PDB file of C-alpha atoms and ligand atoms in Angstrom:
ATOM      1  CA  MET N 723      39.856  20.271  15.433  1.00 76.00           C
ATOM      2  CA  PRO N 724      41.782  19.014  12.375  1.00 82.00           C
ATOM      3  CA  THR N 725      39.565  17.244   9.847  1.00 93.00           C
ATOM      4  CA  ARG N 726      42.234  14.798   8.667  1.00 97.00           C
ATOM      5  CA  LYS N 727      45.125  12.995  10.332  1.00 97.00           C
ATOM      6  CA  LEU N 728      47.380  10.025   9.830  1.00 98.00           C
ATOM      7  CA  ILE N 729      47.217   7.111  12.261  1.00 98.00           C
ATOM      8  CA  ASP N 730      50.171   4.781  11.850  1.00 98.00           C
ATOM      9  CA  GLY N 731      50.570   6.331   8.405  1.00 98.00           C
ATOM     10  CA  TYR N 732      46.944   5.700   7.360  1.00 98.00           C
ATOM     11  CA  PRO N 733      44.540   8.566   6.569  1.00 98.00           C
ATOM     12  CA  PHE N 734      41.592   9.143   8.896  1.00 98.00           C
ATOM     13  CA  ILE N 735      38.921  11.824   8.531  1.00 98.00           C
ATOM     14  CA  HIS N 736      36.957  13.359  11.349  1.00 97.00           C
ATOM     15  CA  TYR N 737      33.409  11.972  11.507  1.00 97.00           C
ATOM     16  CA  SER N 738      30.523  13.693  13.193  1.00 95.00           C
ATOM     17  CA  ARG N 739      26.874  13.268  12.464  1.00 96.00           C
ATOM     18  CA  GLU N 740      23.548  14.715  13.432  1.00 98.00           C
ATOM     19  CA  THR N 741      22.119  13.046  16.525  1.00 98.00           C
ATOM     20  CA  PHE N 742      18.628  13.285  18.061  1.00 98.00           C
ATOM     21  CA  ASP N 743      17.176  13.660  21.529  1.00 98.00           C
ATOM     22  CA  PRO N 744      15.288  10.578  22.777  1.00 98.00           C
ATOM     23  CA  PRO N 745      11.746  11.793  21.836  1.00 98.00           C
ATOM     24  CA  THR N 746      12.866  12.641  18.294  1.00 98.00           C
ATOM     25  CA  MET N 747      14.748   9.349  18.111  1.00 98.00           C
ATOM     26  CA  LEU N 748      11.616   7.476  19.201  1.00 98.00           C
ATOM     27  CA  LYS N 749       9.507   9.210  16.568  1.00 98.00           C
ATOM     28  CA  ARG N 750      12.063   8.514  13.860  1.00 98.00           C
ATOM     29  CA  SER N 751      12.355   4.845  14.856  1.00 98.00           C
ATOM     30  CA  GLU N 752       8.541   4.507  14.769  1.00 98.00           C
ATOM     31  CA  GLU N 753       8.397   6.108  11.330  1.00 98.00           C
ATOM     32  CA  MET N 754      11.160   3.823  10.065  1.00 98.00           C
ATOM     33  CA  LEU N 755       9.346   0.758  11.417  1.00 98.00           C
ATOM     34  CA  ALA N 756       6.061   1.828   9.783  1.00 98.00           C
ATOM     35  CA  TRP N 757       7.886   2.420   6.512  1.00 98.00           C
ATOM     36  CA  MET N 758       9.845  -0.858   6.522  1.00 98.00           C
ATOM     37  CA  ASP N 759       6.684  -2.754   7.447  1.00 98.00           C
ATOM     38  CA  LYS N 760       5.180  -1.576   4.134  1.00 98.00           C
ATOM     39  CA  ARG N 761       7.837  -3.476   2.176  1.00 98.00           C
ATOM     40  CA  ARG N 762       6.594  -6.697   0.655  1.00 98.00           C
ATOM     41  CA  THR N 763       8.228  -9.256  -1.554  1.00 98.00           C
ATOM     42  CA  VAL N 764       6.363  -9.045  -4.849  1.00 98.00           C
ATOM     43  CA  ARG N 765       5.978 -11.503  -7.723  1.00 98.00           C
ATOM     44  CA  ASP N 766       3.455  -9.561  -9.851  1.00 98.00           C
ATOM     45  CA  PHE N 767       5.520  -6.953 -11.717  1.00 98.00           C
ATOM     46  CA  SER N 768       4.537  -4.213 -14.149  1.00 98.00           C
ATOM     47  CA  ASP N 769       6.659  -3.789 -17.281  1.00 98.00           C
ATOM     48  CA  LYS N 770       6.652  -0.002 -16.775  1.00 98.00           C
ATOM     49  CA  PRO N 771      10.192   1.319 -17.325  1.00 98.00           C
ATOM     50  CA  VAL N 772      12.325   2.557 -14.425  1.00 98.00           C
ATOM     51  CA  PRO N 773      15.100   5.081 -15.162  1.00 98.00           C
ATOM     52  CA  ARG N 774      18.598   3.621 -15.177  1.00 98.00           C
ATOM     53  CA  GLU N 775      19.885   6.430 -12.895  1.00 98.00           C
ATOM     54  CA  VAL N 776      17.503   5.225 -10.176  1.00 99.00           C
ATOM     55  CA  ILE N 777      18.956   1.719 -10.401  1.00 99.00           C
ATOM     56  CA  GLU N 778      22.492   3.149 -10.335  1.00 99.00           C
ATOM     57  CA  ASN N 779      21.739   5.079  -7.132  1.00 99.00           C
ATOM     58  CA  ILE N 780      20.085   2.034  -5.550  1.00 98.00           C
ATOM     59  CA  ILE N 781      23.210  -0.021  -6.257  1.00 99.00           C
ATOM     60  CA  LEU N 782      25.518   2.675  -4.913  1.00 99.00           C
ATOM     61  CA  SER N 783      23.355   2.774  -1.757  1.00 99.00           C
ATOM     62  CA  ALA N 784      23.705  -1.004  -1.409  1.00 99.00           C
ATOM     63  CA  SER N 785      27.431  -0.673  -1.906  1.00 99.00           C
ATOM     64  CA  THR N 786      27.680   1.555   1.212  1.00 99.00           C
ATOM     65  CA  ALA N 787      27.134  -1.630   3.257  1.00 99.00           C
ATOM     66  CA  PRO N 788      29.855  -2.547   5.740  1.00 98.00           C
ATOM     67  CA  SER N 789      32.109  -5.402   4.630  1.00 98.00           C
ATOM     68  CA  GLY N 790      34.989  -7.479   5.951  1.00 98.00           C
ATOM     69  CA  ALA N 791      38.188  -5.377   5.779  1.00 98.00           C
ATOM     70  CA  HIS N 792      36.181  -2.991   3.572  1.00 98.00           C
ATOM     71  CA  LYS N 793      36.714  -5.279   0.589  1.00 98.00           C
ATOM     72  CA  GLN N 794      33.158  -4.719  -0.716  1.00 98.00           C
ATOM     73  CA  PRO N 795      33.147  -8.300  -2.028  1.00 98.00           C
ATOM     74  CA  TRP N 796      30.158  -7.976  -4.334  1.00 98.00           C
ATOM     75  CA  THR N 797      29.268  -7.335  -7.986  1.00 98.00           C
ATOM     76  CA  PHE N 798      25.836  -6.148  -9.067  1.00 99.00           C
ATOM     77  CA  CYS N 799      25.057  -7.323 -12.605  1.00 98.00           C
ATOM     78  CA  VAL N 800      22.174  -5.408 -14.085  1.00 99.00           C
ATOM     79  CA  VAL N 801      20.089  -6.754 -16.945  1.00 98.00           C
ATOM     80  CA  SER N 802      17.453  -4.861 -18.922  1.00 98.00           C
ATOM     81  CA  ASP N 803      18.057  -6.469 -22.338  1.00 98.00           C
ATOM     82  CA  ALA N 804      14.906  -8.404 -23.293  1.00 98.00           C
ATOM     83  CA  ALA N 805      16.772 -11.256 -25.029  1.00 98.00           C
ATOM     84  CA  LEU N 806      19.069 -11.797 -22.034  1.00 98.00           C
ATOM     85  CA  LYS N 807      16.133 -11.658 -19.617  1.00 98.00           C
ATOM     86  CA  LYS N 808      14.431 -14.344 -21.718  1.00 98.00           C
ATOM     87  CA  GLU N 809      17.533 -16.565 -21.554  1.00 98.00           C
ATOM     88  CA  ILE N 810      17.751 -16.079 -17.778  1.00 98.00           C
ATOM     89  CA  ARG N 811      14.055 -16.923 -17.389  1.00 98.00           C
ATOM     90  CA  HIS N 812      14.394 -20.040 -19.521  1.00 98.00           C
ATOM     91  CA  ALA N 813      17.456 -21.301 -17.603  1.00 97.00           C
ATOM     92  CA  ALA N 814      15.938 -20.441 -14.197  1.00 97.00           C
ATOM     93  CA  GLU N 815      12.689 -22.224 -15.036  1.00 97.00           C
ATOM     94  CA  GLN N 816      14.565 -25.341 -16.119  1.00 97.00           C
ATOM     95  CA  GLU N 817      16.276 -25.539 -12.713  1.00 96.00           C
ATOM     96  CA  GLU N 818      13.117 -24.583 -10.841  1.00 96.00           C
ATOM     97  CA  TYR N 819      11.054 -27.187 -12.673  1.00 97.00           C
ATOM     98  CA  ARG N 820      13.465 -29.872 -11.485  1.00 97.00           C
ATOM     99  CA  SER N 821      13.444 -28.441  -7.956  1.00 96.00           C
ATOM    100  CA  TYR N 822       9.654 -28.360  -7.672  1.00 96.00           C
ATOM    101  CA  ASN N 823       9.381 -31.809  -9.263  1.00 96.00           C
ATOM    102  CA  GLY N 824      11.723 -33.944  -7.184  1.00 95.00           C
ATOM    103  CA  ARG N 825      14.614 -31.978  -5.722  1.00 95.00           C
ATOM    104  CA  MET N 826      12.709 -30.191  -2.933  1.00 96.00           C
ATOM    105  CA  SER N 827      11.474 -32.233   0.029  1.00 97.00           C
ATOM    106  CA  GLU N 828       7.776 -32.711   0.811  1.00 97.00           C
ATOM    107  CA  GLU N 829       8.241 -30.575   3.927  1.00 98.00           C
ATOM    108  CA  TRP N 830       9.812 -27.765   1.889  1.00 97.00           C
ATOM    109  CA  LEU N 831       7.019 -27.843  -0.696  1.00 97.00           C
ATOM    110  CA  ARG N 832       4.439 -27.793   2.116  1.00 98.00           C
ATOM    111  CA  ASP N 833       6.172 -24.781   3.733  1.00 97.00           C
ATOM    112  CA  LEU N 834       6.010 -22.919   0.400  1.00 97.00           C
ATOM    113  CA  ARG N 835       2.330 -23.618  -0.244  1.00 97.00           C
ATOM    114  CA  PRO N 836       1.100 -20.461   1.574  1.00 96.00           C
ATOM    115  CA  LEU N 837       3.322 -18.425  -0.783  1.00 96.00           C
ATOM    116  CA  GLN N 838       1.935 -20.202  -3.869  1.00 96.00           C
ATOM    117  CA  THR N 839       5.293 -20.193  -5.650  1.00 96.00           C
ATOM    118  CA  ASN N 840       5.998 -22.547  -8.540  1.00 96.00           C
ATOM    119  CA  TRP N 841       8.533 -23.091 -11.333  1.00 97.00           C
ATOM    120  CA  ASP N 842       6.906 -20.535 -13.666  1.00 97.00           C
ATOM    121  CA  LYS N 843       8.863 -17.249 -13.408  1.00 97.00           C
ATOM    122  CA  PRO N 844       7.270 -14.679 -15.780  1.00 98.00           C
ATOM    123  CA  PHE N 845       8.590 -11.795 -13.648  1.00 98.00           C
ATOM    124  CA  LEU N 846      12.088 -12.557 -14.976  1.00 98.00           C
ATOM    125  CA  GLU N 847      10.884 -11.093 -18.275  1.00 98.00           C
ATOM    126  CA  THR N 848       8.240  -8.623 -17.064  1.00 98.00           C
ATOM    127  CA  ALA N 849      10.318  -6.660 -14.543  1.00 98.00           C
ATOM    128  CA  PRO N 850      12.260  -3.873 -16.303  1.00 98.00           C
ATOM    129  CA  TRP N 851      15.462  -4.647 -14.373  1.00 99.00           C
ATOM    130  CA  LEU N 852      17.073  -7.805 -13.037  1.00 98.00           C
ATOM    131  CA  ILE N 853      19.845  -7.230 -10.533  1.00 98.00           C
ATOM    132  CA  ILE N 854      21.981 -10.324 -10.118  1.00 98.00           C
ATOM    133  CA  LEU N 855      24.115 -10.022  -7.034  1.00 98.00           C
ATOM    134  CA  PHE N 856      27.373 -11.981  -7.076  1.00 98.00           C
ATOM    135  CA  LYS N 857      29.599 -12.556  -4.067  1.00 98.00           C
ATOM    136  CA  ARG N 858      33.310 -12.249  -4.755  1.00 98.00           C
ATOM    137  CA  ILE N 859      34.954 -15.192  -3.022  1.00 98.00           C
ATOM    138  CA  TYR N 860      38.419 -13.690  -3.621  1.00 98.00           C
ATOM    139  CA  GLU N 861      39.969 -11.027  -5.835  1.00 97.00           C
ATOM    140  CA  LEU N 862      41.772 -12.078  -8.975  1.00 91.00           C
ATOM    141  CA  GLU N 863      44.682  -9.974 -10.277  1.00 89.00           C
ATOM    142  CA  HIS N 864      45.370  -9.773 -13.997  1.00 88.00           C
ATOM    143  CA  ASP N 865      48.449 -11.966 -13.442  1.00 90.00           C
ATOM    144  CA  GLY N 866      46.273 -14.656 -11.803  1.00 87.00           C
ATOM    145  CA  HIS N 867      47.335 -13.742  -8.231  1.00 93.00           C
ATOM    146  CA  LYS N 868      44.550 -14.207  -5.648  1.00 96.00           C
ATOM    147  CA  HIS N 869      43.749 -11.863  -2.734  1.00 97.00           C
ATOM    148  CA  ASN N 870      41.497 -12.831   0.161  1.00 96.00           C
ATOM    149  CA  ASN N 871      38.095 -11.403   0.907  1.00 97.00           C
ATOM    150  CA  TYR N 872      36.623 -11.834   4.387  1.00 98.00           C
ATOM    151  CA  TYR N 873      33.134 -12.608   5.708  1.00 98.00           C
ATOM    152  CA  VAL N 874      31.961 -12.686   2.108  1.00 98.00           C
ATOM    153  CA  GLN N 875      28.591 -14.288   2.904  1.00 98.00           C
ATOM    154  CA  GLU N 876      27.801 -11.826   5.705  1.00 98.00           C
ATOM    155  CA  SER N 877      29.017  -8.790   3.736  1.00 98.00           C
ATOM    156  CA  THR N 878      27.051  -9.674   0.606  1.00 98.00           C
ATOM    157  CA  GLY N 879      23.966 -10.458   2.690  1.00 98.00           C
ATOM    158  CA  ILE N 880      24.137  -7.032   4.334  1.00 99.00           C
ATOM    159  CA  ALA N 881      24.580  -5.372   0.924  1.00 99.00           C
ATOM    160  CA  ALA N 882      21.486  -7.248  -0.276  1.00 98.00           C
ATOM    161  CA  GLY N 883      19.552  -5.864   2.708  1.00 98.00           C
ATOM    162  CA  PHE N 884      20.683  -2.344   1.923  1.00 99.00           C
ATOM    163  CA  LEU N 885      19.693  -2.913  -1.719  1.00 99.00           C
ATOM    164  CA  LEU N 886      16.170  -4.006  -0.771  1.00 99.00           C
ATOM    165  CA  SER N 887      15.795  -0.973   1.519  1.00 98.00           C
ATOM    166  CA  ALA N 888      16.958   1.390  -1.235  1.00 99.00           C
ATOM    167  CA  ILE N 889      14.527  -0.214  -3.710  1.00 99.00           C
ATOM    168  CA  HIS N 890      11.688   0.226  -1.197  1.00 99.00           C
ATOM    169  CA  HIS N 891      12.736   3.821  -0.492  1.00 98.00           C
ATOM    170  CA  ALA N 892      12.564   4.613  -4.230  1.00 98.00           C
ATOM    171  CA  GLY N 893       8.950   3.362  -4.253  1.00 98.00           C
ATOM    172  CA  LEU N 894       9.780   0.223  -6.209  1.00 99.00           C
ATOM    173  CA  VAL N 895       9.295  -3.451  -5.409  1.00 98.00           C
ATOM    174  CA  ALA N 896      11.594  -6.450  -5.586  1.00 98.00           C
ATOM    175  CA  LEU N 897      11.772 -10.189  -5.163  1.00 98.00           C
ATOM    176  CA  THR N 898      14.694 -12.013  -3.564  1.00 97.00           C
ATOM    177  CA  HIS N 899      14.660 -14.881  -6.020  1.00 94.00           C
ATOM    178  CA  THR N 900      16.885 -17.896  -5.394  1.00 91.00           C
ATOM    179  CA  PRO N 901      16.831 -20.183  -8.423  1.00 91.00           C
ATOM    180  CA  SER N 902      18.766 -23.240  -7.360  1.00 88.00           C
ATOM    181  CA  PRO N 903      21.398 -24.170  -8.347  1.00 93.00           C
ATOM    182  CA  MET N 904      22.413 -20.710  -9.537  1.00 95.00           C
ATOM    183  CA  ASN N 905      25.539 -21.573 -11.572  1.00 95.00           C
ATOM    184  CA  PHE N 906      23.714 -20.803 -14.832  1.00 98.00           C
ATOM    185  CA  LEU N 907      23.815 -17.078 -13.950  1.00 98.00           C
ATOM    186  CA  GLY N 908      27.623 -16.958 -13.873  1.00 98.00           C
ATOM    187  CA  GLU N 909      27.678 -18.774 -17.209  1.00 98.00           C
ATOM    188  CA  LEU N 910      25.045 -16.607 -18.948  1.00 98.00           C
ATOM    189  CA  LEU N 911      26.606 -13.382 -17.642  1.00 98.00           C
ATOM    190  CA  LYS N 912      30.148 -14.642 -18.304  1.00 98.00           C
ATOM    191  CA  ARG N 913      31.331 -13.883 -14.774  1.00 98.00           C
ATOM    192  CA  PRO N 914      34.891 -14.758 -13.724  1.00 95.00           C
ATOM    193  CA  GLU N 915      35.591 -17.805 -11.525  1.00 94.00           C
ATOM    194  CA  ASN N 916      35.990 -15.715  -8.342  1.00 97.00           C
ATOM    195  CA  GLU N 917      32.318 -14.624  -8.479  1.00 98.00           C
ATOM    196  CA  LYS N 918      29.423 -16.820  -7.343  1.00 98.00           C
ATOM    197  CA  ALA N 919      25.756 -15.884  -7.856  1.00 98.00           C
ATOM    198  CA  PHE N 920      24.128 -14.911  -4.535  1.00 98.00           C
ATOM    199  CA  LEU N 921      20.646 -13.543  -5.343  1.00 98.00           C
ATOM    200  CA  LEU N 922      18.581 -12.685  -8.397  1.00 98.00           C
ATOM    201  CA  ILE N 923      16.468  -9.600  -7.726  1.00 98.00           C
ATOM    202  CA  PRO N 924      13.852  -8.391 -10.226  1.00 98.00           C
ATOM    203  CA  VAL N 925      13.088  -4.699  -9.643  1.00 99.00           C
ATOM    204  CA  GLY N 926      10.219  -2.591 -10.928  1.00 98.00           C
ATOM    205  CA  TYR N 927       6.745  -1.263 -10.240  1.00 98.00           C
ATOM    206  CA  PRO N 928       4.139  -3.626  -8.865  1.00 98.00           C
ATOM    207  CA  ALA N 929       1.575  -4.807 -11.436  1.00 98.00           C
ATOM    208  CA  GLU N 930      -1.693  -2.889 -11.361  1.00 98.00           C
ATOM    209  CA  THR N 931      -3.244  -6.004  -9.890  1.00 97.00           C
ATOM    210  CA  CYS N 932      -0.682  -7.310  -7.450  1.00 98.00           C
ATOM    211  CA  TRP N 933      -1.341  -9.975  -4.823  1.00 98.00           C
ATOM    212  CA  VAL N 934       0.901 -10.903  -1.910  1.00 98.00           C
ATOM    213  CA  PRO N 935       0.333 -13.563   0.749  1.00 98.00           C
ATOM    214  CA  ASP N 936      -1.376 -12.387   3.936  1.00 98.00           C
ATOM    215  CA  LEU N 937       1.718 -12.900   6.092  1.00 96.00           C
ATOM    216  CA  GLN N 938       2.119 -11.953   9.734  1.00 97.00           C
ATOM    217  CA  ARG N 939       5.461 -10.774  11.070  1.00 98.00           C
ATOM    218  CA  LYS N 940       6.687 -12.228  14.350  1.00 98.00           C
ATOM    219  CA  PRO N 941       6.186  -9.951  17.381  1.00 98.00           C
ATOM    220  CA  LEU N 942       9.195  -8.541  19.227  1.00 98.00           C
ATOM    221  CA  GLU N 943       9.070 -11.243  21.947  1.00 98.00           C
ATOM    222  CA  GLU N 944       9.614 -13.910  19.297  1.00 98.00           C
ATOM    223  CA  VAL N 945      12.528 -12.243  17.549  1.00 98.00           C
ATOM    224  CA  ALA N 946      14.405 -10.525  20.374  1.00 98.00           C
ATOM    225  CA  VAL N 947      15.749 -11.364  23.820  1.00 98.00           C
ATOM    226  CA  PHE N 948      16.824  -8.501  26.063  1.00 98.00           C
ATOM    227  CA  TYR N 949      19.324  -9.354  28.841  1.00 98.00           C
TER     228      TYR N 949
HETATM  229  N1  IYR A1087      13.795 -21.136  -5.278  1.00 64.98           N
HETATM  230  C1  IYR A1087      12.407 -21.476  -5.489  1.00 64.98           C
HETATM  231  C2  IYR A1087      11.753 -22.000  -4.258  1.00 64.98           C
HETATM  232  C3  IYR A1087      11.579 -21.068  -3.124  1.00 64.98           C
HETATM  233  C4  IYR A1087      12.236 -21.344  -1.944  1.00 64.98           C
HETATM  234  C5  IYR A1087      12.032 -20.564  -0.854  1.00 64.98           C
HETATM  235  I1  IYR A1087      12.942 -21.046   0.887  1.00 64.98           I
HETATM  236  C6  IYR A1087      11.166 -19.449  -0.923  1.00 64.98           C
HETATM  237  O1  IYR A1087      10.981 -18.657   0.189  1.00 64.98           O
HETATM  238  C7  IYR A1087      10.492 -19.185  -2.089  1.00 64.98           C
HETATM  239  C8  IYR A1087      10.726 -20.021  -3.208  1.00 64.98           C
HETATM  240  C9  IYR A1087      11.634 -20.309  -6.116  1.00 64.98           C
HETATM  241  O2  IYR A1087      12.183 -19.232  -6.229  1.00 64.98           O
HETATM  242  O3  IYR A1087      10.481 -20.507  -6.484  1.00 64.98           O
END
């Protein structure tokens, strides 16, 4: 069996992977479920440092996500600089203050009450790393020429999911923070016009005393329909 060939002039490599018999598969799927069920969104962060190489590997794991036409239409901006984190916190809190005090509907505020969120975002300074995920709406050549990206929202969302899984796998915690509107992130990080902020994700260790809401996950019957 050749390991490489050209199809219509394009290089393909032979792909084969380890597979499992059904009992092993069942055990592995149960272990994965138990592991993923341990992941929680966290707002109480420790300031304990996390090695940069870990963050690099987490981002490369996220970047293995499938994407439209394999364009990988995402940029992960990574902030550890204390002064920049402070600026991001300040700008995020300004937007959040306005959101919590007039921009969000009564229903929205009521839905958030069990999570006890508010405009105060100390984790933006406490967490050792902030990963700001940008979606790349299109690609911009040096000469100003634009190239399309495809399914940018879906692709970047999947990459975010992979990122959260990789963070969890490393034994770290994260928050999918959505300050709204998020334009200030592109401005502070001087991103080009083809990039739009998608998620702001503080990453680190949980604080020694860390509280999360007592949430229940929906059972299978509520999230899946088998035909
Ligand atoms: N962006 C705000 C509000 C917020 C909105 C939702 I939907 C949440 O699930 C949590 C918070 C904030 O980050 O506080």
